[in-house]
């Protein structure tokens, strides 16, 4: 009997040891400011909570998003925090929250993210690509993207014709939409798109308030620039993992944490948007807003047909929009 108990104890110890070892994970975190950035600080809070879910997380800061993604692909990281536009390659459903005009306010974005991360959508968070399994274990808002112009005389989309607009090279939606309005798409990366705006290589750029101070957008605005006070899309960050490297059930516990912390994230975003000087904010007329909403809707539907955006997420976003803005023109229309 003693021998049997000893054997069971040994096996249990071995199993426990293996479980602990498997729960030690490396997570790459993209943040332009490295360890001092808001995203990395959020990841630190998440990593602390993850201990309670059985994971010992080692956070690896990456100031170049492409490097973070490549490290994840190469197996140097078991998980990665990066923008949804780049993470869309792993999960189109989660990565489509950033669709053009999809979440035109922070309130709508919060509803859409909460729904996406709900347990009822757990199956949509898991994908199998090339024989490899991936799971979105969190979505974090970075805020609405606004269009910044170096010359406030570019006071409408029509006046953007022929102007140079910095776009992220890995997001086909941006390139297509910029070309549709007659502007010139200048292929850029998240590490240099604002720098091109600041040094005059491009006339226009889209970015969230989150980037205003860290990337010094005010340098590009100077004394004659402006910001269209009209959100063109919601920028989010996705946390993608290889689920087999994490404890069973980790993904949903992580997603629940992100939902719980959404109000805090939105509060930070609202504060950052409020800190952009009023002198730069160019307000649009109600007529122009509706016109641009229709333009973005047409573009969004086109991108969905092209396979860039996920149709299920487009339905989620429309429900979120119409639950907040019930009288919006699109709420009585089909197509999404």
mmCIF file of N, CA, C and O in Angstrom, residues 197-284:
data_model
loop_
_atom_site.group_PDB
_atom_site.id
_atom_site.type_symbol
_atom_site.label_atom_id
_atom_site.label_comp_id
_atom_site.label_asym_id
_atom_site.label_seq_id
_atom_site.Cartn_x
_atom_site.Cartn_y
_atom_site.Cartn_z
ATOM 1 N N UNK A 197 4.704 61.906 -42.000
ATOM 2 C CA UNK A 197 3.804 63.060 -41.908
ATOM 3 C C UNK A 197 4.543 64.247 -41.307
ATOM 4 O O UNK A 197 4.452 65.377 -41.803
ATOM 5 N N UNK A 198 5.294 63.987 -40.263
ATOM 6 C CA UNK A 198 5.993 65.071 -39.571
ATOM 7 C C UNK A 198 7.071 65.728 -40.428
ATOM 8 O O UNK A 198 7.305 66.935 -40.326
ATOM 9 N N UNK A 199 7.737 64.929 -41.269
ATOM 10 C CA UNK A 199 8.814 65.519 -42.081
ATOM 11 C C UNK A 199 8.365 65.948 -43.474
ATOM 12 O O UNK A 199 9.184 66.343 -44.300
ATOM 13 N N UNK A 200 7.059 65.866 -43.726
ATOM 14 C CA UNK A 200 6.527 66.391 -44.976
ATOM 15 C C UNK A 200 6.528 65.442 -46.155
ATOM 16 O O UNK A 200 6.193 65.844 -47.276
ATOM 17 N N UNK A 201 6.859 64.179 -45.934
ATOM 18 C CA UNK A 201 6.827 63.212 -47.035
ATOM 19 C C UNK A 201 5.399 62.908 -47.483
ATOM 20 O O UNK A 201 5.172 62.535 -48.629
ATOM 21 N N UNK A 202 4.458 63.052 -46.549
ATOM 22 C CA UNK A 202 3.041 62.862 -46.887
ATOM 23 C C UNK A 202 2.247 64.051 -46.360
ATOM 24 O O UNK A 202 2.679 64.752 -45.436
ATOM 25 N N UNK A 203 1.073 64.258 -46.958
ATOM 26 C CA UNK A 203 0.217 65.382 -46.569
ATOM 27 C C UNK A 203 -0.802 64.999 -45.505
ATOM 28 O O UNK A 203 -1.300 65.865 -44.780
ATOM 29 N N UNK A 204 -1.113 63.704 -45.434
ATOM 30 C CA UNK A 204 -2.183 63.243 -44.559
ATOM 31 C C UNK A 204 -1.808 61.919 -43.900
ATOM 32 O O UNK A 204 -1.049 61.127 -44.464
ATOM 33 N N UNK A 205 -2.382 61.711 -42.718
ATOM 34 C CA UNK A 205 -2.152 60.454 -42.016
ATOM 35 C C UNK A 205 -3.339 60.188 -41.091
ATOM 36 O O UNK A 205 -3.975 61.127 -40.603
ATOM 37 N N UNK A 206 -3.642 58.924 -40.887
ATOM 38 C CA UNK A 206 -4.696 58.557 -39.951
ATOM 39 C C UNK A 206 -4.076 57.949 -38.706
ATOM 40 O O UNK A 206 -3.201 57.082 -38.806
ATOM 41 N N UNK A 207 -4.503 58.406 -37.534
ATOM 42 C CA UNK A 207 -3.920 57.894 -36.287
ATOM 43 C C UNK A 207 -4.858 58.171 -35.121
ATOM 44 O O UNK A 207 -5.640 59.124 -35.156
ATOM 45 N N UNK A 208 -4.772 57.355 -34.074
ATOM 46 C CA UNK A 208 -5.579 57.611 -32.872
ATOM 47 C C UNK A 208 -4.903 58.642 -31.973
ATOM 48 O O UNK A 208 -3.698 58.910 -32.112
ATOM 49 N N UNK A 209 -5.665 59.199 -31.057
ATOM 50 C CA UNK A 209 -5.114 60.166 -30.107
ATOM 51 C C UNK A 209 -3.998 59.535 -29.285
ATOM 52 O O UNK A 209 -3.093 60.223 -28.807
ATOM 53 N N UNK A 210 -4.060 58.233 -29.144
ATOM 54 C CA UNK A 210 -3.038 57.454 -28.429
ATOM 55 C C UNK A 210 -1.634 57.767 -28.958
ATOM 56 O O UNK A 210 -0.649 57.721 -28.219
ATOM 57 N N UNK A 211 -1.555 58.104 -30.261
ATOM 58 C CA UNK A 211 -0.253 58.339 -30.896
ATOM 59 C C UNK A 211 0.140 59.810 -30.926
ATOM 60 O O UNK A 211 1.274 60.138 -31.290
ATOM 61 N N UNK A 212 -0.766 60.700 -30.549
ATOM 62 C CA UNK A 212 -0.542 62.135 -30.734
ATOM 63 C C UNK A 212 0.735 62.638 -30.048
ATOM 64 O O UNK A 212 1.604 63.233 -30.694
ATOM 65 N N UNK A 213 0.858 62.400 -28.756
ATOM 66 C CA UNK A 213 2.046 62.876 -28.032
ATOM 67 C C UNK A 213 3.273 61.990 -28.246
ATOM 68 O O UNK A 213 4.359 62.499 -28.559
ATOM 69 N N UNK A 214 3.139 60.663 -28.086
ATOM 70 C CA UNK A 214 4.330 59.809 -28.244
ATOM 71 C C UNK A 214 5.007 59.955 -29.603
ATOM 72 O O UNK A 214 6.236 59.942 -29.693
ATOM 73 N N UNK A 215 4.207 60.101 -30.667
ATOM 74 C CA UNK A 215 4.781 60.208 -32.011
ATOM 75 C C UNK A 215 4.897 61.657 -32.481
ATOM 76 O O UNK A 215 5.275 61.918 -33.619
ATOM 77 N N UNK A 216 4.543 62.579 -31.597
ATOM 78 C CA UNK A 216 4.718 64.020 -31.844
ATOM 79 C C UNK A 216 4.029 64.493 -33.126
ATOM 80 O O UNK A 216 4.610 65.207 -33.944
ATOM 81 N N UNK A 217 2.771 64.097 -33.269
ATOM 82 C CA UNK A 217 2.013 64.484 -34.462
ATOM 83 C C UNK A 217 1.904 66.003 -34.585
ATOM 84 O O UNK A 217 1.807 66.547 -35.692
ATOM 85 N N UNK A 218 1.960 66.687 -33.459
ATOM 86 C CA UNK A 218 1.866 68.152 -33.475
ATOM 87 C C UNK A 218 2.977 68.791 -34.305
ATOM 88 O O UNK A 218 2.820 69.907 -34.816
ATOM 89 N N UNK A 219 4.088 68.089 -34.476
ATOM 90 C CA UNK A 219 5.170 68.629 -35.304
ATOM 91 C C UNK A 219 4.747 68.700 -36.766
ATOM 92 O O UNK A 219 5.090 69.640 -37.484
ATOM 93 N N UNK A 220 4.014 67.692 -37.206
ATOM 94 C CA UNK A 220 3.529 67.695 -38.581
ATOM 95 C C UNK A 220 2.394 68.684 -38.785
ATOM 96 O O UNK A 220 2.241 69.259 -39.868
ATOM 97 N N UNK A 221 1.604 68.902 -37.743
ATOM 98 C CA UNK A 221 0.491 69.847 -37.837
ATOM 99 C C UNK A 221 0.989 71.288 -37.906
ATOM 100 O O UNK A 221 0.432 72.114 -38.637
ATOM 101 N N UNK A 222 2.039 71.565 -37.146
ATOM 102 C CA UNK A 222 2.596 72.918 -37.146
ATOM 103 C C UNK A 222 1.546 73.963 -36.817
ATOM 104 O O UNK A 222 0.682 73.759 -35.962
ATOM 105 N N UNK A 223 1.600 75.083 -37.531
ATOM 106 C CA UNK A 223 0.641 76.172 -37.307
ATOM 107 C C UNK A 223 -0.518 76.141 -38.291
ATOM 108 O O UNK A 223 -1.484 76.892 -38.144
ATOM 109 N N UNK A 224 -0.412 75.273 -39.298
ATOM 110 C CA UNK A 224 -1.419 75.303 -40.358
ATOM 111 C C UNK A 224 -2.163 73.982 -40.534
ATOM 112 O O UNK A 224 -2.978 73.845 -41.440
ATOM 113 N N UNK A 225 -1.884 73.014 -39.665
ATOM 114 C CA UNK A 225 -2.512 71.710 -39.815
ATOM 115 C C UNK A 225 -3.844 71.607 -39.101
ATOM 116 O O UNK A 225 -4.290 72.530 -38.414
ATOM 117 N N UNK A 226 -4.489 70.448 -39.284
ATOM 118 C CA UNK A 226 -5.794 70.233 -38.655
ATOM 119 C C UNK A 226 -6.081 68.740 -38.523
ATOM 120 O O UNK A 226 -5.419 67.902 -39.152
ATOM 121 N N UNK A 227 -7.058 68.438 -37.686
ATOM 122 C CA UNK A 227 -7.525 67.067 -37.496
ATOM 123 C C UNK A 227 -9.010 67.015 -37.790
ATOM 124 O O UNK A 227 -9.787 67.768 -37.205
ATOM 125 N N UNK A 228 -9.424 66.146 -38.722
ATOM 126 C CA UNK A 228 -10.853 65.962 -38.972
ATOM 127 C C UNK A 228 -11.449 65.326 -37.720
ATOM 128 O O UNK A 228 -11.078 64.206 -37.358
ATOM 129 N N UNK A 229 -12.360 66.016 -37.073
ATOM 130 C CA UNK A 229 -12.960 65.484 -35.850
ATOM 131 C C UNK A 229 -14.069 64.491 -36.214
ATOM 132 O O UNK A 229 -15.238 64.660 -35.861
ATOM 133 N N UNK A 230 -13.641 63.446 -36.928
ATOM 134 C CA UNK A 230 -14.563 62.430 -37.444
ATOM 135 C C UNK A 230 -13.817 61.097 -37.481
ATOM 136 O O UNK A 230 -12.887 60.929 -38.265
ATOM 137 N N UNK A 231 -14.176 60.157 -36.614
ATOM 138 C CA UNK A 231 -13.457 58.876 -36.566
ATOM 139 C C UNK A 231 -13.668 58.071 -37.852
ATOM 140 O O UNK A 231 -14.805 57.890 -38.291
ATOM 141 N N UNK A 232 -12.580 57.602 -38.439
ATOM 142 C CA UNK A 232 -12.707 56.800 -39.662
ATOM 143 C C UNK A 232 -12.671 55.302 -39.371
ATOM 144 O O UNK A 232 -13.173 54.495 -40.151
ATOM 145 N N UNK A 233 -12.074 54.937 -38.250
ATOM 146 C CA UNK A 233 -12.084 53.536 -37.821
ATOM 147 C C UNK A 233 -11.631 53.461 -36.375
ATOM 148 O O UNK A 233 -11.122 54.428 -35.817
ATOM 149 N N UNK A 234 -11.850 52.319 -35.767
ATOM 150 C CA UNK A 234 -11.432 52.084 -34.387
ATOM 151 C C UNK A 234 -10.169 51.225 -34.404
ATOM 152 O O UNK A 234 -10.153 50.141 -34.989
ATOM 153 N N UNK A 235 -9.113 51.720 -33.798
ATOM 154 C CA UNK A 235 -7.860 50.966 -33.744
ATOM 155 C C UNK A 235 -7.873 50.079 -32.497
ATOM 156 O O UNK A 235 -8.147 50.553 -31.393
ATOM 157 N N UNK A 236 -7.602 48.808 -32.686
ATOM 158 C CA UNK A 236 -7.546 47.890 -31.549
ATOM 159 C C UNK A 236 -6.257 47.076 -31.604
ATOM 160 O O UNK A 236 -5.581 47.014 -32.627
ATOM 161 N N UNK A 237 -5.947 46.460 -30.482
ATOM 162 C CA UNK A 237 -4.808 45.546 -30.404
ATOM 163 C C UNK A 237 -5.341 44.166 -30.052
ATOM 164 O O UNK A 237 -6.262 44.038 -29.238
ATOM 165 N N UNK A 238 -4.800 43.145 -30.680
ATOM 166 C CA UNK A 238 -5.200 41.767 -30.398
ATOM 167 C C UNK A 238 -4.077 41.048 -29.664
ATOM 168 O O UNK A 238 -2.889 41.292 -29.918
ATOM 169 N N UNK A 239 -4.477 40.159 -28.773
ATOM 170 C CA UNK A 239 -3.516 39.293 -28.093
ATOM 171 C C UNK A 239 -3.724 37.889 -28.649
ATOM 172 O O UNK A 239 -4.756 37.270 -28.416
ATOM 173 N N UNK A 240 -2.759 37.424 -29.427
ATOM 174 C CA UNK A 240 -2.858 36.124 -30.095
ATOM 175 C C UNK A 240 -1.900 35.141 -29.427
ATOM 176 O O UNK A 240 -0.740 35.476 -29.164
ATOM 177 N N UNK A 241 -2.396 33.933 -29.159
ATOM 178 C CA UNK A 241 -1.564 32.925 -28.490
ATOM 179 C C UNK A 241 -1.594 31.595 -29.247
ATOM 180 O O UNK A 241 -2.463 31.361 -30.092
ATOM 181 N N UNK A 242 -0.615 30.760 -28.922
ATOM 182 C CA UNK A 242 -0.679 29.350 -29.295
ATOM 183 C C UNK A 242 -1.280 28.641 -28.083
ATOM 184 O O UNK A 242 -0.594 28.443 -27.070
ATOM 185 N N UNK A 243 -2.554 28.286 -28.129
ATOM 186 C CA UNK A 243 -3.258 27.806 -26.930
ATOM 187 C C UNK A 243 -2.639 26.585 -26.266
ATOM 188 O O UNK A 243 -2.757 26.418 -25.048
ATOM 189 N N UNK A 244 -1.953 25.744 -27.044
ATOM 190 C CA UNK A 244 -1.377 24.535 -26.447
ATOM 191 C C UNK A 244 -0.235 24.856 -25.483
ATOM 192 O O UNK A 244 0.156 24.010 -24.665
ATOM 193 N N UNK A 245 0.289 26.071 -25.546
ATOM 194 C CA UNK A 245 1.372 26.470 -24.652
ATOM 195 C C UNK A 245 0.856 27.046 -23.329
ATOM 196 O O UNK A 245 1.642 27.317 -22.419
ATOM 197 N N UNK A 246 -0.453 27.221 -23.240
ATOM 198 C CA UNK A 246 -1.061 27.830 -22.059
ATOM 199 C C UNK A 246 -1.966 26.818 -21.352
ATOM 200 O O UNK A 246 -2.385 25.820 -21.948
ATOM 201 N N UNK A 247 -2.287 27.061 -20.082
ATOM 202 C CA UNK A 247 -3.180 26.153 -19.359
ATOM 203 C C UNK A 247 -4.545 26.045 -20.044
ATOM 204 O O UNK A 247 -4.993 26.976 -20.718
ATOM 205 N N UNK A 248 -5.199 24.927 -19.858
ATOM 206 C CA UNK A 248 -6.531 24.706 -20.428
ATOM 207 C C UNK A 248 -7.493 25.776 -19.896
ATOM 208 O O UNK A 248 -7.514 26.075 -18.701
ATOM 209 N N UNK A 249 -8.264 26.365 -20.790
ATOM 210 C CA UNK A 249 -9.233 27.385 -20.393
ATOM 211 C C UNK A 249 -8.645 28.773 -20.230
ATOM 212 O O UNK A 249 -9.360 29.724 -19.881
ATOM 213 N N UNK A 250 -7.353 28.915 -20.502
ATOM 214 C CA UNK A 250 -6.675 30.196 -20.304
ATOM 215 C C UNK A 250 -7.271 31.291 -21.191
ATOM 216 O O UNK A 250 -7.467 32.426 -20.745
ATOM 217 N N UNK A 251 -7.561 30.955 -22.443
ATOM 218 C CA UNK A 251 -8.019 31.953 -23.402
ATOM 219 C C UNK A 251 -9.251 32.706 -22.943
ATOM 220 O O UNK A 251 -9.298 33.938 -23.009
ATOM 221 N N UNK A 252 -10.269 31.981 -22.456
ATOM 222 C CA UNK A 252 -11.500 32.646 -22.033
ATOM 223 C C UNK A 252 -11.297 33.466 -20.767
ATOM 224 O O UNK A 252 -11.851 34.556 -20.630
ATOM 225 N N UNK A 253 -10.474 32.963 -19.852
ATOM 226 C CA UNK A 253 -10.182 33.738 -18.641
ATOM 227 C C UNK A 253 -9.491 35.047 -19.006
ATOM 228 O O UNK A 253 -9.763 36.097 -18.417
ATOM 229 N N UNK A 254 -8.605 34.964 -19.980
ATOM 230 C CA UNK A 254 -7.909 36.163 -20.440
ATOM 231 C C UNK A 254 -8.883 37.128 -21.109
ATOM 232 O O UNK A 254 -8.864 38.336 -20.845
ATOM 233 N N UNK A 255 -9.757 36.600 -21.951
ATOM 234 C CA UNK A 255 -10.735 37.464 -22.629
ATOM 235 C C UNK A 255 -11.655 38.144 -21.618
ATOM 236 O O UNK A 255 -12.006 39.324 -21.770
ATOM 237 N N UNK A 256 -12.048 37.413 -20.593
ATOM 238 C CA UNK A 256 -12.895 37.997 -19.548
ATOM 239 C C UNK A 256 -12.183 39.158 -18.854
ATOM 240 O O UNK A 256 -12.807 40.161 -18.493
ATOM 241 N N UNK A 257 -10.871 39.013 -18.676
ATOM 242 C CA UNK A 257 -10.085 40.085 -18.050
ATOM 243 C C UNK A 257 -10.114 41.338 -18.924
ATOM 244 O O UNK A 257 -10.268 42.457 -18.419
ATOM 245 N N UNK A 258 -9.975 41.155 -20.226
ATOM 246 C CA UNK A 258 -9.985 42.303 -21.136
ATOM 247 C C UNK A 258 -11.345 43.006 -21.113
ATOM 248 O O UNK A 258 -11.409 44.236 -21.154
ATOM 249 N N UNK A 259 -12.426 42.233 -21.049
ATOM 250 C CA UNK A 259 -13.762 42.832 -20.979
ATOM 251 C C UNK A 259 -13.910 43.635 -19.686
ATOM 252 O O UNK A 259 -14.412 44.764 -19.692
ATOM 253 N N UNK A 260 -13.462 43.057 -18.593
ATOM 254 C CA UNK A 260 -13.551 43.724 -17.287
ATOM 255 C C UNK A 260 -12.790 45.045 -17.284
ATOM 256 O O UNK A 260 -13.187 46.013 -16.619
ATOM 257 N N UNK A 261 -11.695 45.097 -18.039
ATOM 258 C CA UNK A 261 -10.850 46.293 -18.045
ATOM 259 C C UNK A 261 -11.166 47.275 -19.171
ATOM 260 O O UNK A 261 -10.480 48.291 -19.316
ATOM 261 N N UNK A 262 -12.211 46.986 -19.954
ATOM 262 C CA UNK A 262 -12.588 47.896 -21.037
ATOM 263 C C UNK A 262 -12.920 49.313 -20.552
ATOM 264 O O UNK A 262 -12.465 50.293 -21.160
ATOM 265 N N UNK A 263 -13.714 49.469 -19.488
ATOM 266 C CA UNK A 263 -14.023 50.835 -19.034
ATOM 267 C C UNK A 263 -12.774 51.643 -18.702
ATOM 268 O O UNK A 263 -12.694 52.837 -19.017
ATOM 269 N N UNK A 264 -11.794 50.996 -18.103
ATOM 270 C CA UNK A 264 -10.545 51.673 -17.762
ATOM 271 C C UNK A 264 -9.811 52.107 -19.026
ATOM 272 O O UNK A 264 -9.302 53.232 -19.116
ATOM 273 N N UNK A 265 -9.776 51.215 -20.016
ATOM 274 C CA UNK A 265 -9.102 51.530 -21.277
ATOM 275 C C UNK A 265 -9.809 52.672 -21.997
ATOM 276 O O UNK A 265 -9.166 53.585 -22.536
ATOM 277 N N UNK A 266 -11.136 52.644 -22.000
ATOM 278 C CA UNK A 266 -11.901 53.689 -22.675
ATOM 279 C C UNK A 266 -11.742 55.039 -21.971
ATOM 280 O O UNK A 266 -11.714 56.092 -22.614
ATOM 281 N N UNK A 267 -11.630 54.997 -20.669
ATOM 282 C CA UNK A 267 -11.424 56.232 -19.911
ATOM 283 C C UNK A 267 -10.098 56.878 -20.307
ATOM 284 O O UNK A 267 -10.010 58.101 -20.483
ATOM 285 N N UNK A 268 -9.070 56.047 -20.474
ATOM 286 C CA UNK A 268 -7.763 56.555 -20.897
ATOM 287 C C UNK A 268 -7.855 57.157 -22.298
ATOM 288 O O UNK A 268 -7.320 58.235 -22.570
ATOM 289 N N UNK A 269 -8.563 56.468 -23.196
ATOM 290 C CA UNK A 269 -8.704 56.947 -24.574
ATOM 291 C C UNK A 269 -9.434 58.285 -24.614
ATOM 292 O O UNK A 269 -9.020 59.215 -25.318
ATOM 293 N N UNK A 270 -10.516 58.396 -23.862
ATOM 294 C CA UNK A 270 -11.273 59.654 -23.822
ATOM 295 C C UNK A 270 -10.403 60.796 -23.300
ATOM 296 O O UNK A 270 -10.485 61.930 -23.789
ATOM 297 N N UNK A 271 -9.560 60.473 -22.319
ATOM 298 C CA UNK A 271 -8.656 61.497 -21.776
ATOM 299 C C UNK A 271 -7.656 61.951 -22.838
ATOM 300 O O UNK A 271 -7.420 63.151 -23.015
ATOM 301 N N UNK A 272 -7.088 60.996 -23.568
ATOM 302 C CA UNK A 272 -6.103 61.328 -24.594
ATOM 303 C C UNK A 272 -6.724 62.133 -25.733
ATOM 304 O O UNK A 272 -6.105 63.065 -26.259
ATOM 305 N N UNK A 273 -7.950 61.784 -26.107
ATOM 306 C CA UNK A 273 -8.629 62.533 -27.171
ATOM 307 C C UNK A 273 -8.907 63.965 -26.719
ATOM 308 O O UNK A 273 -8.815 64.908 -27.508
ATOM 309 N N UNK A 274 -9.225 64.102 -25.441
ATOM 310 C CA UNK A 274 -9.498 65.435 -24.909
ATOM 311 C C UNK A 274 -8.260 66.309 -24.809
ATOM 312 O O UNK A 274 -8.362 67.542 -24.747
ATOM 313 N N UNK A 275 -7.087 65.675 -24.799
ATOM 314 C CA UNK A 275 -5.835 66.422 -24.666
ATOM 315 C C UNK A 275 -5.327 66.992 -25.990
ATOM 316 O O UNK A 275 -4.404 67.808 -25.997
ATOM 317 N N UNK A 276 -5.921 66.582 -27.102
ATOM 318 C CA UNK A 276 -5.527 67.173 -28.390
ATOM 319 C C UNK A 276 -6.079 68.597 -28.430
ATOM 320 O O UNK A 276 -7.279 68.812 -28.225
ATOM 321 N N UNK A 277 -5.237 69.592 -28.671
ATOM 322 C CA UNK A 277 -5.685 70.994 -28.644
ATOM 323 C C UNK A 277 -6.879 71.258 -29.561
ATOM 324 O O UNK A 277 -6.914 70.798 -30.708
ATOM 325 N N UNK A 278 -7.845 71.994 -29.042
ATOM 326 C CA UNK A 278 -9.070 72.301 -29.792
ATOM 327 C C UNK A 278 -8.769 73.053 -31.088
ATOM 328 O O UNK A 278 -9.516 72.941 -32.065
ATOM 329 N N UNK A 279 -7.664 73.802 -31.107
ATOM 330 C CA UNK A 279 -7.345 74.605 -32.297
ATOM 331 C C UNK A 279 -7.110 73.744 -33.537
ATOM 332 O O UNK A 279 -7.217 74.232 -34.667
ATOM 333 N N UNK A 280 -6.778 72.466 -33.320
ATOM 334 C CA UNK A 280 -6.529 71.583 -34.459
ATOM 335 C C UNK A 280 -7.788 70.862 -34.940
ATOM 336 O O UNK A 280 -7.817 70.347 -36.056
ATOM 337 N N UNK A 281 -8.809 70.809 -34.099
ATOM 338 C CA UNK A 281 -9.983 69.996 -34.411
ATOM 339 C C UNK A 281 -10.914 70.697 -35.397
ATOM 340 O O UNK A 281 -11.436 71.773 -35.127
ATOM 341 N N UNK A 282 -11.096 70.058 -36.539
ATOM 342 C CA UNK A 282 -11.955 70.584 -37.592
ATOM 343 C C UNK A 282 -13.274 69.805 -37.571
ATOM 344 O O UNK A 282 -13.317 68.625 -37.915
ATOM 345 N N UNK A 283 -14.337 70.458 -37.123
ATOM 346 C CA UNK A 283 -15.632 69.789 -37.030
ATOM 347 C C UNK A 283 -16.339 69.777 -38.381
ATOM 348 O O UNK A 283 -16.284 70.752 -39.133
ATOM 349 N N UNK A 284 -16.992 68.674 -38.675
ATOM 350 C CA UNK A 284 -17.710 68.524 -39.935
ATOM 351 C C UNK A 284 -19.190 68.815 -39.738
ATOM 352 O O UNK A 284 -19.737 68.631 -38.647
#
